[in-house]
Amino acid sequence: NAGVMQNPRHLVRRRGQEARLRCSPMKGHSHVYWYRQLPEEGLKFMVYLQKENIIDESGMPKERFSAEFPKEGPSILRIQQVVRGDSAAYFCASSPGDLLFFGSGTQLSVL
Amino acid sequence: SQKIEQNSEALNIQEGKTATLTCNYTNYSPAYLQWYRQDPGRGPVFLLLIRENEKEKRKERLKVTFDTTLKQSLFHITASQPADSATYLCALPPSGNTGKLIFGQGTTLQVKP
Protein backbone atom coordinates (compact mmCIF):
# COMPACT_ATOMS: atom_id res chain seq x y z
CA ASN A 1 0.00 0.00 0.00
CA ALA A 2 1.61 3.21 -1.14
CA GLY A 3 1.47 6.06 1.32
CA VAL A 4 0.58 9.66 0.59
CA MET A 5 2.69 10.76 -2.36
CA GLN A 6 3.77 14.34 -2.80
CA ASN A 7 5.75 15.82 -5.64
CA PRO A 8 7.98 17.46 -6.28
CA ARG A 9 10.05 16.94 -3.15
CA HIS A 10 11.83 20.24 -3.69
CA LEU A 11 10.64 23.15 -5.80
CA VAL A 12 12.57 26.32 -6.55
CA ARG A 13 10.79 29.31 -8.01
CA ARG A 14 11.69 32.91 -8.67
CA ARG A 15 9.49 35.67 -7.33
CA GLY A 16 6.42 36.12 -9.52
CA GLN A 17 6.36 32.57 -10.88
CA GLU A 18 3.71 29.96 -10.17
CA ALA A 19 4.17 26.94 -7.93
CA ARG A 20 2.13 23.75 -8.33
CA LEU A 21 2.31 21.14 -5.60
CA ARG A 22 0.78 17.72 -6.11
CA CYS A 23 -0.60 15.20 -3.67
CA SER A 24 -1.93 11.71 -4.25
CA PRO A 25 -3.77 10.40 -1.18
CA MET A 26 -3.59 6.87 0.11
CA LYS A 27 -5.76 4.39 -1.73
CA GLY A 28 -9.31 4.54 -0.48
CA HIS A 29 -8.95 7.95 1.21
CA SER A 30 -11.19 10.67 -0.16
CA HIS A 31 -10.22 13.42 2.30
CA VAL A 32 -7.16 15.57 1.64
CA TYR A 33 -5.66 18.26 3.85
CA TRP A 34 -2.89 20.76 3.10
CA TYR A 35 -0.67 22.21 5.84
CA ARG A 36 2.21 24.68 5.74
CA GLN A 37 5.20 24.59 8.06
CA LEU A 38 7.71 27.37 8.47
CA PRO A 39 11.10 26.78 10.14
CA GLU A 40 10.78 26.59 13.93
CA GLU A 41 6.99 26.80 13.65
CA GLY A 42 4.20 24.29 13.88
CA LEU A 43 1.97 22.93 11.16
CA LYS A 44 -0.63 25.46 10.04
CA PHE A 45 -3.84 24.20 8.47
CA MET A 46 -4.57 25.60 5.03
CA VAL A 47 -7.39 23.71 3.33
CA TYR A 48 -9.49 20.54 3.54
CA LEU A 49 -10.91 18.97 0.40
CA GLN A 50 -12.97 16.02 -0.61
CA LYS A 51 -13.31 14.88 -4.21
CA GLU A 52 -14.42 17.88 -6.27
CA ASN A 53 -15.30 19.90 -3.16
CA ILE A 54 -13.54 22.37 -0.88
CA ILE A 55 -14.83 21.68 2.63
CA ASP A 56 -12.81 24.18 4.66
CA GLU A 57 -10.38 26.76 3.27
CA SER A 58 -10.25 28.93 6.38
CA GLY A 59 -6.47 28.67 6.64
CA MET A 60 -5.64 29.54 3.08
CA PRO A 61 -4.73 33.09 2.06
CA LYS A 62 -7.51 34.66 0.00
CA GLU A 63 -5.19 35.82 -2.74
CA ARG A 64 -2.74 33.85 -4.91
CA PHE A 65 -3.51 30.49 -3.29
CA SER A 66 -5.95 27.90 -4.60
CA ALA A 67 -6.50 24.19 -4.16
CA GLU A 68 -8.40 21.50 -5.98
CA PHE A 69 -9.04 17.79 -5.71
CA PRO A 70 -10.55 16.65 -9.00
CA LYS A 71 -12.55 13.50 -9.56
CA GLU A 72 -9.55 11.97 -11.28
CA GLY A 73 -5.93 12.70 -10.44
CA PRO A 74 -4.04 14.23 -7.56
CA SER A 75 -4.91 17.17 -5.38
CA ILE A 76 -3.13 20.36 -6.47
CA LEU A 77 -2.10 23.30 -4.33
CA ARG A 78 -1.39 26.26 -6.58
CA ILE A 79 0.44 29.40 -5.57
CA GLN A 80 0.46 32.20 -8.11
CA GLN A 81 3.02 35.02 -8.21
CA VAL A 82 5.09 33.55 -5.43
CA VAL A 83 6.87 35.79 -2.95
CA ARG A 84 9.77 35.02 -0.63
CA GLY A 85 7.38 34.63 2.29
CA ASP A 86 5.83 31.61 0.57
CA SER A 87 9.03 29.65 1.16
CA ALA A 88 8.05 26.80 3.47
CA ALA A 89 7.42 23.08 3.65
CA TYR A 90 3.97 22.16 2.39
CA PHE A 91 2.53 18.91 3.66
CA CYS A 92 -0.44 17.02 2.35
CA ALA A 93 -2.34 14.48 4.43
CA SER A 94 -5.14 12.08 3.67
CA SER A 95 -7.54 10.51 6.10
CA PRO A 96 -9.92 7.59 6.43
CA GLY A 97 -11.54 9.23 9.46
CA ASP A 98 -10.00 10.64 12.62
CA LEU A 99 -6.27 10.43 12.02
CA LEU A 100 -4.05 11.83 9.30
CA PHE A 101 -1.47 10.16 7.10
CA PHE A 102 1.08 12.66 5.88
CA GLY A 103 3.26 12.77 2.81
CA SER A 104 6.93 13.71 2.95
CA GLY A 105 6.17 17.27 1.92
CA THR A 106 7.29 19.69 -0.76
CA GLN A 107 9.96 22.18 0.22
CA LEU A 108 9.26 25.37 -1.70
CA SER A 109 12.09 27.87 -2.01
CA VAL A 110 11.41 31.25 -3.57
CA LEU A 111 14.48 33.11 -4.80
CA SER B 1 -9.70 31.68 20.90
CA GLN B 2 -8.69 28.03 20.89
CA LYS B 3 -5.08 27.50 21.72
CA ILE B 4 -2.71 24.51 21.98
CA GLU B 5 0.54 24.87 23.91
CA GLN B 6 3.53 22.59 23.96
CA ASN B 7 6.82 23.33 25.60
CA SER B 8 8.88 24.96 22.88
CA GLU B 9 12.14 24.28 24.68
CA ALA B 10 13.91 21.09 23.66
CA LEU B 11 13.86 18.24 26.12
CA ASN B 12 17.22 16.53 26.65
CA ILE B 13 17.32 13.26 28.52
CA GLN B 14 19.64 10.32 29.03
CA GLU B 15 19.02 7.01 27.31
CA GLY B 16 16.94 4.67 29.44
CA LYS B 17 15.08 7.43 31.26
CA THR B 18 11.41 8.31 30.82
CA ALA B 19 10.60 11.33 28.68
CA THR B 20 7.45 13.27 29.54
CA LEU B 21 6.02 15.84 27.15
CA THR B 22 3.10 18.13 27.88
CA CYS B 23 0.25 19.44 25.75
CA ASN B 24 -2.14 22.05 27.17
CA TYR B 25 -5.17 23.46 25.43
CA THR B 26 -7.63 26.23 26.21
CA ASN B 27 -11.09 27.36 25.28
CA TYR B 28 -12.52 24.15 23.97
CA SER B 29 -13.40 20.56 24.78
CA PRO B 30 -12.13 18.19 22.10
CA ALA B 31 -13.62 14.76 21.64
CA TYR B 32 -10.13 13.31 21.27
CA LEU B 33 -6.46 14.20 21.16
CA GLN B 34 -3.68 12.78 19.00
CA TRP B 35 0.11 12.61 19.18
CA TYR B 36 2.40 12.59 16.14
CA ARG B 37 6.13 12.21 15.65
CA GLN B 38 8.02 14.29 13.11
CA ASP B 39 11.59 13.71 11.99
CA PRO B 40 13.58 16.45 10.20
CA GLY B 41 12.58 16.78 6.55
CA ARG B 42 9.69 14.32 6.91
CA GLY B 43 5.94 14.51 7.41
CA PRO B 44 4.41 13.77 10.82
CA VAL B 45 3.59 10.17 11.65
CA PHE B 46 0.57 9.24 13.77
CA LEU B 47 1.38 7.60 17.11
CA LEU B 48 -1.65 7.51 19.40
CA LEU B 49 -5.23 8.74 19.69
CA ILE B 50 -6.96 9.11 23.05
CA ARG B 51 -10.66 9.92 23.43
CA GLU B 52 -12.24 12.19 26.03
CA ASN B 53 -13.68 9.23 27.96
CA GLU B 54 -10.27 7.53 28.19
CA LYS B 55 -7.88 8.49 30.97
CA GLU B 56 -4.87 6.64 29.64
CA LYS B 57 -3.70 4.76 26.56
CA ARG B 58 -0.57 2.66 26.00
CA LYS B 59 1.29 1.38 22.97
CA GLU B 60 4.55 -0.45 23.57
CA ARG B 61 6.84 2.07 25.34
CA LEU B 62 4.43 4.95 24.80
CA LYS B 63 1.78 6.13 27.25
CA VAL B 64 -0.65 9.02 26.84
CA THR B 65 -2.94 10.52 29.47
CA PHE B 66 -5.83 12.89 28.86
CA ASP B 67 -7.16 15.06 31.69
CA THR B 68 -10.19 16.96 30.42
CA THR B 69 -10.51 18.87 33.71
CA LEU B 70 -6.97 20.21 33.54
CA LYS B 71 -7.21 20.42 29.73
CA GLN B 72 -3.91 18.64 29.46
CA SER B 73 -2.36 15.57 27.88
CA LEU B 74 0.92 14.01 28.94
CA PHE B 75 2.97 11.87 26.55
CA HIS B 76 5.48 9.46 28.09
CA ILE B 77 8.22 7.43 26.45
CA THR B 78 9.66 4.88 28.84
CA ALA B 79 13.13 3.36 28.48
CA SER B 80 13.95 6.05 25.94
CA GLN B 81 16.42 5.36 23.13
CA PRO B 82 18.44 7.69 20.88
CA ALA B 83 16.12 6.61 18.04
CA ASP B 84 13.26 8.31 19.91
CA SER B 85 14.89 11.70 19.22
CA ALA B 86 12.39 13.68 17.16
CA THR B 87 9.78 16.41 17.44
CA TYR B 88 6.49 15.34 18.99
CA LEU B 89 3.29 17.14 18.09
CA CYS B 90 -0.08 17.04 19.77
CA ALA B 91 -3.17 17.66 17.67
CA LEU B 92 -6.83 18.34 18.37
CA PRO B 93 -9.98 18.75 16.33
CA PRO B 94 -11.25 22.33 16.74
CA SER B 95 -14.75 23.16 17.92
CA GLY B 96 -17.37 22.61 15.26
CA ASN B 97 -15.17 19.90 13.88
CA THR B 98 -14.97 19.91 10.10
CA GLY B 99 -12.49 17.05 10.04
CA LYS B 100 -9.27 19.03 10.26
CA LEU B 101 -6.73 18.89 13.09
CA ILE B 102 -5.02 21.80 14.79
CA PHE B 103 -1.42 21.11 15.79
CA GLY B 104 0.68 22.37 18.63
CA GLN B 105 4.10 23.78 17.88
CA GLY B 106 5.80 20.57 18.96
CA THR B 107 8.46 19.67 21.49
CA THR B 108 11.84 18.41 20.33
CA LEU B 109 13.18 15.46 22.28
CA GLN B 110 16.87 14.61 22.27
CA VAL B 111 17.86 11.31 23.85
CA LYS B 112 21.58 11.06 24.56
CA PRO B 113 23.35 7.71 24.68
GROMACS .gro file of C-alpha atoms in nm:
model
  224
    1ASN     CA    1   0.000   0.000   0.000
    2ALA     CA    2   0.161   0.321  -0.114
    3GLY     CA    3   0.147   0.606   0.132
    4VAL     CA    4   0.058   0.966   0.059
    5MET     CA    5   0.269   1.076  -0.236
    6GLN     CA    6   0.377   1.434  -0.280
    7ASN     CA    7   0.575   1.582  -0.564
    8PRO     CA    8   0.798   1.746  -0.628
    9ARG     CA    9   1.005   1.694  -0.315
   10HIS     CA   10   1.183   2.024  -0.369
   11LEU     CA   11   1.064   2.315  -0.580
   12VAL     CA   12   1.257   2.632  -0.655
   13ARG     CA   13   1.079   2.931  -0.801
   14ARG     CA   14   1.169   3.291  -0.867
   15ARG     CA   15   0.949   3.567  -0.733
   16GLY     CA   16   0.642   3.612  -0.952
   17GLN     CA   17   0.636   3.257  -1.088
   18GLU     CA   18   0.371   2.996  -1.017
   19ALA     CA   19   0.417   2.694  -0.793
   20ARG     CA   20   0.213   2.375  -0.833
   21LEU     CA   21   0.231   2.114  -0.560
   22ARG     CA   22   0.078   1.772  -0.611
   23CYS     CA   23  -0.060   1.520  -0.367
   24SER     CA   24  -0.193   1.171  -0.425
   25PRO     CA   25  -0.377   1.040  -0.118
   26MET     CA   26  -0.359   0.687   0.011
   27LYS     CA   27  -0.576   0.439  -0.173
   28GLY     CA   28  -0.931   0.454  -0.048
   29HIS     CA   29  -0.895   0.795   0.121
   30SER     CA   30  -1.119   1.067  -0.016
   31HIS     CA   31  -1.022   1.342   0.230
   32VAL     CA   32  -0.716   1.557   0.164
   33TYR     CA   33  -0.566   1.826   0.385
   34TRP     CA   34  -0.289   2.076   0.310
   35TYR     CA   35  -0.067   2.221   0.584
   36ARG     CA   36   0.221   2.468   0.574
   37GLN     CA   37   0.520   2.459   0.806
   38LEU     CA   38   0.771   2.737   0.847
   39PRO     CA   39   1.110   2.678   1.014
   40GLU     CA   40   1.078   2.659   1.393
   41GLU     CA   41   0.699   2.680   1.365
   42GLY     CA   42   0.420   2.429   1.388
   43LEU     CA   43   0.197   2.293   1.116
   44LYS     CA   44  -0.063   2.546   1.004
   45PHE     CA   45  -0.384   2.420   0.847
   46MET     CA   46  -0.457   2.560   0.503
   47VAL     CA   47  -0.739   2.371   0.333
   48TYR     CA   48  -0.949   2.054   0.354
   49LEU     CA   49  -1.091   1.897   0.040
   50GLN     CA   50  -1.297   1.602  -0.061
   51LYS     CA   51  -1.331   1.488  -0.421
   52GLU     CA   52  -1.442   1.788  -0.627
   53ASN     CA   53  -1.530   1.990  -0.316
   54ILE     CA   54  -1.354   2.237  -0.088
   55ILE     CA   55  -1.483   2.168   0.263
   56ASP     CA   56  -1.281   2.418   0.466
   57GLU     CA   57  -1.038   2.676   0.327
   58SER     CA   58  -1.025   2.893   0.638
   59GLY     CA   59  -0.647   2.867   0.664
   60MET     CA   60  -0.564   2.954   0.308
   61PRO     CA   61  -0.473   3.309   0.206
   62LYS     CA   62  -0.751   3.466   0.000
   63GLU     CA   63  -0.519   3.582  -0.274
   64ARG     CA   64  -0.274   3.385  -0.491
   65PHE     CA   65  -0.351   3.049  -0.329
   66SER     CA   66  -0.595   2.790  -0.460
   67ALA     CA   67  -0.650   2.419  -0.416
   68GLU     CA   68  -0.840   2.150  -0.598
   69PHE     CA   69  -0.904   1.779  -0.571
   70PRO     CA   70  -1.055   1.665  -0.900
   71LYS     CA   71  -1.255   1.350  -0.956
   72GLU     CA   72  -0.955   1.197  -1.128
   73GLY     CA   73  -0.593   1.270  -1.044
   74PRO     CA   74  -0.404   1.423  -0.756
   75SER     CA   75  -0.491   1.717  -0.538
   76ILE     CA   76  -0.313   2.036  -0.647
   77LEU     CA   77  -0.210   2.330  -0.433
   78ARG     CA   78  -0.139   2.626  -0.658
   79ILE     CA   79   0.044   2.940  -0.557
   80GLN     CA   80   0.046   3.220  -0.811
   81GLN     CA   81   0.302   3.502  -0.821
   82VAL     CA   82   0.509   3.355  -0.543
   83VAL     CA   83   0.687   3.579  -0.295
   84ARG     CA   84   0.977   3.502  -0.063
   85GLY     CA   85   0.738   3.463   0.229
   86ASP     CA   86   0.583   3.161   0.057
   87SER     CA   87   0.903   2.965   0.116
   88ALA     CA   88   0.805   2.680   0.347
   89ALA     CA   89   0.742   2.308   0.365
   90TYR     CA   90   0.397   2.216   0.239
   91PHE     CA   91   0.253   1.891   0.366
   92CYS     CA   92  -0.044   1.702   0.235
   93ALA     CA   93  -0.234   1.448   0.443
   94SER     CA   94  -0.514   1.208   0.367
   95SER     CA   95  -0.754   1.051   0.610
   96PRO     CA   96  -0.992   0.759   0.643
   97GLY     CA   97  -1.154   0.923   0.946
   98ASP     CA   98  -1.000   1.064   1.262
   99LEU     CA   99  -0.627   1.043   1.202
  100LEU     CA  100  -0.405   1.183   0.930
  101PHE     CA  101  -0.147   1.016   0.710
  102PHE     CA  102   0.108   1.266   0.588
  103GLY     CA  103   0.326   1.277   0.281
  104SER     CA  104   0.693   1.371   0.295
  105GLY     CA  105   0.617   1.727   0.192
  106THR     CA  106   0.729   1.969  -0.076
  107GLN     CA  107   0.996   2.218   0.022
  108LEU     CA  108   0.926   2.537  -0.170
  109SER     CA  109   1.209   2.787  -0.201
  110VAL     CA  110   1.141   3.125  -0.357
  111LEU     CA  111   1.448   3.311  -0.480
  112SER     CA  112  -0.970   3.168   2.090
  113GLN     CA  113  -0.869   2.803   2.089
  114LYS     CA  114  -0.508   2.750   2.172
  115ILE     CA  115  -0.271   2.451   2.198
  116GLU     CA  116   0.054   2.487   2.391
  117GLN     CA  117   0.353   2.259   2.396
  118ASN     CA  118   0.682   2.333   2.560
  119SER     CA  119   0.888   2.496   2.288
  120GLU     CA  120   1.214   2.428   2.468
  121ALA     CA  121   1.391   2.109   2.366
  122LEU     CA  122   1.386   1.824   2.612
  123ASN     CA  123   1.722   1.653   2.665
  124ILE     CA  124   1.732   1.326   2.852
  125GLN     CA  125   1.964   1.032   2.903
  126GLU     CA  126   1.902   0.701   2.731
  127GLY     CA  127   1.694   0.467   2.944
  128LYS     CA  128   1.508   0.743   3.126
  129THR     CA  129   1.141   0.831   3.082
  130ALA     CA  130   1.060   1.133   2.868
  131THR     CA  131   0.745   1.327   2.954
  132LEU     CA  132   0.602   1.584   2.715
  133THR     CA  133   0.310   1.813   2.788
  134CYS     CA  134   0.025   1.944   2.575
  135ASN     CA  135  -0.214   2.205   2.717
  136TYR     CA  136  -0.517   2.346   2.543
  137THR     CA  137  -0.763   2.623   2.621
  138ASN     CA  138  -1.109   2.736   2.528
  139TYR     CA  139  -1.252   2.415   2.397
  140SER     CA  140  -1.340   2.056   2.478
  141PRO     CA  141  -1.213   1.819   2.210
  142ALA     CA  142  -1.362   1.476   2.164
  143TYR     CA  143  -1.013   1.331   2.127
  144LEU     CA  144  -0.646   1.420   2.116
  145GLN     CA  145  -0.368   1.278   1.900
  146TRP     CA  146   0.011   1.261   1.918
  147TYR     CA  147   0.240   1.259   1.614
  148ARG     CA  148   0.613   1.221   1.565
  149GLN     CA  149   0.802   1.429   1.311
  150ASP     CA  150   1.159   1.371   1.199
  151PRO     CA  151   1.358   1.645   1.020
  152GLY     CA  152   1.258   1.678   0.655
  153ARG     CA  153   0.969   1.432   0.691
  154GLY     CA  154   0.594   1.451   0.741
  155PRO     CA  155   0.441   1.377   1.082
  156VAL     CA  156   0.359   1.017   1.165
  157PHE     CA  157   0.057   0.924   1.377
  158LEU     CA  158   0.138   0.760   1.711
  159LEU     CA  159  -0.165   0.751   1.940
  160LEU     CA  160  -0.523   0.874   1.969
  161ILE     CA  161  -0.696   0.911   2.305
  162ARG     CA  162  -1.066   0.992   2.343
  163GLU     CA  163  -1.224   1.219   2.603
  164ASN     CA  164  -1.368   0.923   2.796
  165GLU     CA  165  -1.027   0.753   2.819
  166LYS     CA  166  -0.788   0.849   3.097
  167GLU     CA  167  -0.487   0.664   2.964
  168LYS     CA  168  -0.370   0.476   2.656
  169ARG     CA  169  -0.057   0.266   2.600
  170LYS     CA  170   0.129   0.138   2.297
  171GLU     CA  171   0.455  -0.045   2.357
  172ARG     CA  172   0.684   0.207   2.534
  173LEU     CA  173   0.443   0.495   2.480
  174LYS     CA  174   0.178   0.613   2.725
  175VAL     CA  175  -0.065   0.902   2.684
  176THR     CA  176  -0.294   1.052   2.947
  177PHE     CA  177  -0.583   1.289   2.886
  178ASP     CA  178  -0.716   1.506   3.169
  179THR     CA  179  -1.019   1.696   3.042
  180THR     CA  180  -1.051   1.887   3.371
  181LEU     CA  181  -0.697   2.021   3.354
  182LYS     CA  182  -0.721   2.042   2.973
  183GLN     CA  183  -0.391   1.864   2.946
  184SER     CA  184  -0.236   1.557   2.788
  185LEU     CA  185   0.092   1.401   2.894
  186PHE     CA  186   0.297   1.187   2.655
  187HIS     CA  187   0.548   0.946   2.809
  188ILE     CA  188   0.822   0.743   2.645
  189THR     CA  189   0.966   0.488   2.884
  190ALA     CA  190   1.313   0.336   2.848
  191SER     CA  191   1.395   0.605   2.594
  192GLN     CA  192   1.642   0.536   2.313
  193PRO     CA  193   1.844   0.769   2.088
  194ALA     CA  194   1.612   0.661   1.804
  195ASP     CA  195   1.326   0.831   1.991
  196SER     CA  196   1.489   1.170   1.922
  197ALA     CA  197   1.239   1.368   1.716
  198THR     CA  198   0.978   1.641   1.744
  199TYR     CA  199   0.649   1.534   1.899
  200LEU     CA  200   0.329   1.714   1.809
  201CYS     CA  201  -0.008   1.704   1.977
  202ALA     CA  202  -0.317   1.766   1.767
  203LEU     CA  203  -0.683   1.834   1.837
  204PRO     CA  204  -0.998   1.875   1.633
  205PRO     CA  205  -1.125   2.233   1.674
  206SER     CA  206  -1.475   2.316   1.792
  207GLY     CA  207  -1.737   2.261   1.526
  208ASN     CA  208  -1.517   1.990   1.388
  209THR     CA  209  -1.497   1.991   1.010
  210GLY     CA  210  -1.249   1.705   1.004
  211LYS     CA  211  -0.927   1.903   1.026
  212LEU     CA  212  -0.673   1.889   1.309
  213ILE     CA  213  -0.502   2.180   1.479
  214PHE     CA  214  -0.142   2.111   1.579
  215GLY     CA  215   0.068   2.237   1.863
  216GLN     CA  216   0.410   2.378   1.788
  217GLY     CA  217   0.580   2.057   1.896
  218THR     CA  218   0.846   1.967   2.149
  219THR     CA  219   1.184   1.841   2.033
  220LEU     CA  220   1.318   1.546   2.228
  221GLN     CA  221   1.687   1.461   2.227
  222VAL     CA  222   1.786   1.131   2.385
  223LYS     CA  223   2.158   1.106   2.456
  224PRO     CA  224   2.335   0.771   2.468
   0.00000   0.00000   0.00000
